[in-house]
Coordinates of C-alpha atoms in Angstrom, one line a residue:
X1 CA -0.7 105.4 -0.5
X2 CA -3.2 107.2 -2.4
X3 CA -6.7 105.4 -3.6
X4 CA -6.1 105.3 -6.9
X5 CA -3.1 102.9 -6.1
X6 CA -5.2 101.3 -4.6
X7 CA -8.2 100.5 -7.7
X8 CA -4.7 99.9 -9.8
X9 CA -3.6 97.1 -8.0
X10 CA -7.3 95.4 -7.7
X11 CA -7.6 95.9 -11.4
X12 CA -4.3 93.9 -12.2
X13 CA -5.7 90.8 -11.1
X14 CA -7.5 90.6 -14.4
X15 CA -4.7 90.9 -16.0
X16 CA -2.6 88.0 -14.1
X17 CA -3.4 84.7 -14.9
X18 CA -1.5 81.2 -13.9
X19 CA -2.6 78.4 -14.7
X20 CA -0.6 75.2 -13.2
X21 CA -0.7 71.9 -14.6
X22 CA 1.6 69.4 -12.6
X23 CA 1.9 68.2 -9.5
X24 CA 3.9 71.1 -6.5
X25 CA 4.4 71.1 -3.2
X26 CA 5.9 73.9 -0.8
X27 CA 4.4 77.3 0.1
X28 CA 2.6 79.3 -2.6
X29 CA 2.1 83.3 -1.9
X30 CA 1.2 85.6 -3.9
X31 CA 1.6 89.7 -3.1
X32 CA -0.1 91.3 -6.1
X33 CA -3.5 89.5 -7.3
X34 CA -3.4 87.0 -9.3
X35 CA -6.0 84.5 -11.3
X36 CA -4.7 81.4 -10.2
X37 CA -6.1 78.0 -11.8
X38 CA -4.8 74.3 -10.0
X39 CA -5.4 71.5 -12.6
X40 CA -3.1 69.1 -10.9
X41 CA -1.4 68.2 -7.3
X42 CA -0.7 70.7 -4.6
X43 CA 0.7 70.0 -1.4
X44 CA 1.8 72.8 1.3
X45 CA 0.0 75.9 1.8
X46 CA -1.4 78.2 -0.5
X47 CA -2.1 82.4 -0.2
X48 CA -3.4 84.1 -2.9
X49 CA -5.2 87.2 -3.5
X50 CA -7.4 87.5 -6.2
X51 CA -9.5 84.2 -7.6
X52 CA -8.2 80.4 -6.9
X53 CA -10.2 78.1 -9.1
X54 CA -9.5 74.6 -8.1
X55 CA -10.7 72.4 -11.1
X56 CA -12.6 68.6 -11.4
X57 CA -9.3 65.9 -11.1
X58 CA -7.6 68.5 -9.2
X59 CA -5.9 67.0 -5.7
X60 CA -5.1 69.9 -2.9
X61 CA -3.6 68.8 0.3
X62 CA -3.2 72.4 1.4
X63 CA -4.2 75.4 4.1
X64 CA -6.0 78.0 1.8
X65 CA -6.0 81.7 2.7
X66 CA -7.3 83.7 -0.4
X67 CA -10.3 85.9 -1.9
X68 CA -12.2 84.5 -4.3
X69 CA -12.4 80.1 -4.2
X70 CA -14.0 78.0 -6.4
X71 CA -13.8 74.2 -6.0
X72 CA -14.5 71.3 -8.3
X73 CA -11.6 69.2 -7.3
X74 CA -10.4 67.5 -3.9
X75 CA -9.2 69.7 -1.2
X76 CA -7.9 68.8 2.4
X77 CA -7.3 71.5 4.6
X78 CA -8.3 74.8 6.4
X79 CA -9.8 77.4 4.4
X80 CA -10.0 80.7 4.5
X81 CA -12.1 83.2 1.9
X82 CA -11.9 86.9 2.3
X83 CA -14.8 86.6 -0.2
X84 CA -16.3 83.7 -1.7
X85 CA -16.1 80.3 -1.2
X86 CA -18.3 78.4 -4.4
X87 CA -17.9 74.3 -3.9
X88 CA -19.4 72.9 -7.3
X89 CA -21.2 69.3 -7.2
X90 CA -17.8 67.4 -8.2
X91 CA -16.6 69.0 -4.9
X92 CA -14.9 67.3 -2.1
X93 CA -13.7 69.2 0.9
X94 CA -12.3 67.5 3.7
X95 CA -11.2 70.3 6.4
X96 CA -12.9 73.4 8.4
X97 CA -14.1 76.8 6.4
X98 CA -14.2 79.9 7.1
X99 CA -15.9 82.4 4.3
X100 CA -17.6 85.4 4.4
X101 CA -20.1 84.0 1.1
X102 CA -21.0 80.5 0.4
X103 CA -22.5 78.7 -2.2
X104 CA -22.8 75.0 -2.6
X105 CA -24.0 73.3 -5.1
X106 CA -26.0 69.8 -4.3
X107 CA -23.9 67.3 -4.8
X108 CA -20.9 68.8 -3.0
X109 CA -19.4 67.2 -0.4
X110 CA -17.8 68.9 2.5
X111 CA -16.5 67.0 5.9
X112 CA -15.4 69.6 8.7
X113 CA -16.9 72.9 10.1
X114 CA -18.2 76.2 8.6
X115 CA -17.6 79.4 10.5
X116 CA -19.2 82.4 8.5
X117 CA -16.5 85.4 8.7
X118 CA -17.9 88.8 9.8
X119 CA -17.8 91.4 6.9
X120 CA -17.0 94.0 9.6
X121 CA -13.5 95.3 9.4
X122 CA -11.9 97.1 12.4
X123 CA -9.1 99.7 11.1
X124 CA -6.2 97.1 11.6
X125 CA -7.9 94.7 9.5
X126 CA -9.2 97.2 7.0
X127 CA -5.4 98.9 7.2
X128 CA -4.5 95.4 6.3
X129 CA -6.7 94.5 3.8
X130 CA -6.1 97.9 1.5
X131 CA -2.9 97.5 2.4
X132 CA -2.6 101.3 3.5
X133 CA -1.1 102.3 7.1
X134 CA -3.5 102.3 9.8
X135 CA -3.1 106.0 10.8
X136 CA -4.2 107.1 7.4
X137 CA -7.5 104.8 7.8
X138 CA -8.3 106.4 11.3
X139 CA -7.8 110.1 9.5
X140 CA -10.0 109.1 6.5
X141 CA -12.6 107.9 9.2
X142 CA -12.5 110.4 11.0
X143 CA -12.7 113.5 8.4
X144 CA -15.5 111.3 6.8
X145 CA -13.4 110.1 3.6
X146 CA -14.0 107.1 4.0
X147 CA -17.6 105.0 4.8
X148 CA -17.0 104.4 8.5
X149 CA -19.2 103.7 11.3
X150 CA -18.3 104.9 14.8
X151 CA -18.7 101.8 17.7
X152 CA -17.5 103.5 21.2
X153 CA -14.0 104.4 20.5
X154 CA -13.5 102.5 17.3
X155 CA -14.7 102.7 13.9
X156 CA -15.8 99.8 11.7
X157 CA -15.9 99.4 8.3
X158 CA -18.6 97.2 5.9
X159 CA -16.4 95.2 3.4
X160 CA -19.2 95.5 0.7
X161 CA -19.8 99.6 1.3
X162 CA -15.8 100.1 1.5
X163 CA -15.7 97.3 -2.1
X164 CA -18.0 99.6 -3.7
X165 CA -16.3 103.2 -2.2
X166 CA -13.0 102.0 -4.1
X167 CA -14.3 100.8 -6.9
X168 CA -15.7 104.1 -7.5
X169 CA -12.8 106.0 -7.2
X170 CA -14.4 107.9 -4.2
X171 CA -11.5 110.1 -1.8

């Protein structure tokens, strides 16, 4: 998969928005990024890529997994943000965290535990998260394509060095 594919599908996520108003339960995924906005009930789990905006009245009984979070509502549950997880002062959170940025605003509430996730990818995860095979992020490493940093036999990766590489369109 070459890089530009790559910047192409990041950009889309602009472009897709979805915004639900009711009350759903069940498993919500999401391949392609989306702009997803909850105004209503969720129950069931909830993947998305992209940003999840989880507005004031807004009742989640859900595991998260997604990029971008941002919480004004009521949320019970595990979650997970591969980037940033902003709890506004009308936020309740009930459940354990794990982001990689926080911000809270005073006023928020949050009952459970916060575990800060590293921002250092190994080449599965990075494979993973630029959904790319793993042998072409070990070549890219190696012939110095790619921002990489050599640890023993493996190579790490800095999310925010390898965020900016593709948003500049660097091969």
């Amino acid at each position: 998969m070459a890089l530009t594919d790559i910047i192409k599908r990041r950009k889309v996520a602009v472009e897709k928005i979805l915004d639900v108003d009711a009350s759903m339960q069940g498993l919500l995924s999401f391949k392609d990024p989306v702009n997803l906005k909850i105004n209503g009930k969720f129950e069931g789990t909830l993947e998305t890529k992209g940003n999840l905006t989880i507005s004031q009245g807004a009742e989640v009984k859900a595991d998260i997994s997604g990029e971008n979070i941002s919480i004004a509502g009521k949320v019970t549950g595990k979650i997970i943000a591969k980037g940033k997880l902003f709890l506004a002062r009308t936020a309740t959170v009930s459940g354990d965290i794990n982001p990689i940025k926080l911000e809270i605003e005073e006023g928020a509430i949050l009952e459970g535990n916060c575990k800060m996730l590293n921002e250092l990818f190994n080449a599965d995860e990075l494979s993973r998260y630029l959904e790319i095979e793993k042998d072409s992020v070990l070549e890219w490493a190696r012939s110095g394509k790619i921002p990489a940093i050599k640890d023993g036999p493996d190579w790490k990766f800095e999310r925010r060095i390898i965020d900016d590489w593709v948003a500049n369109e660097r091969t």
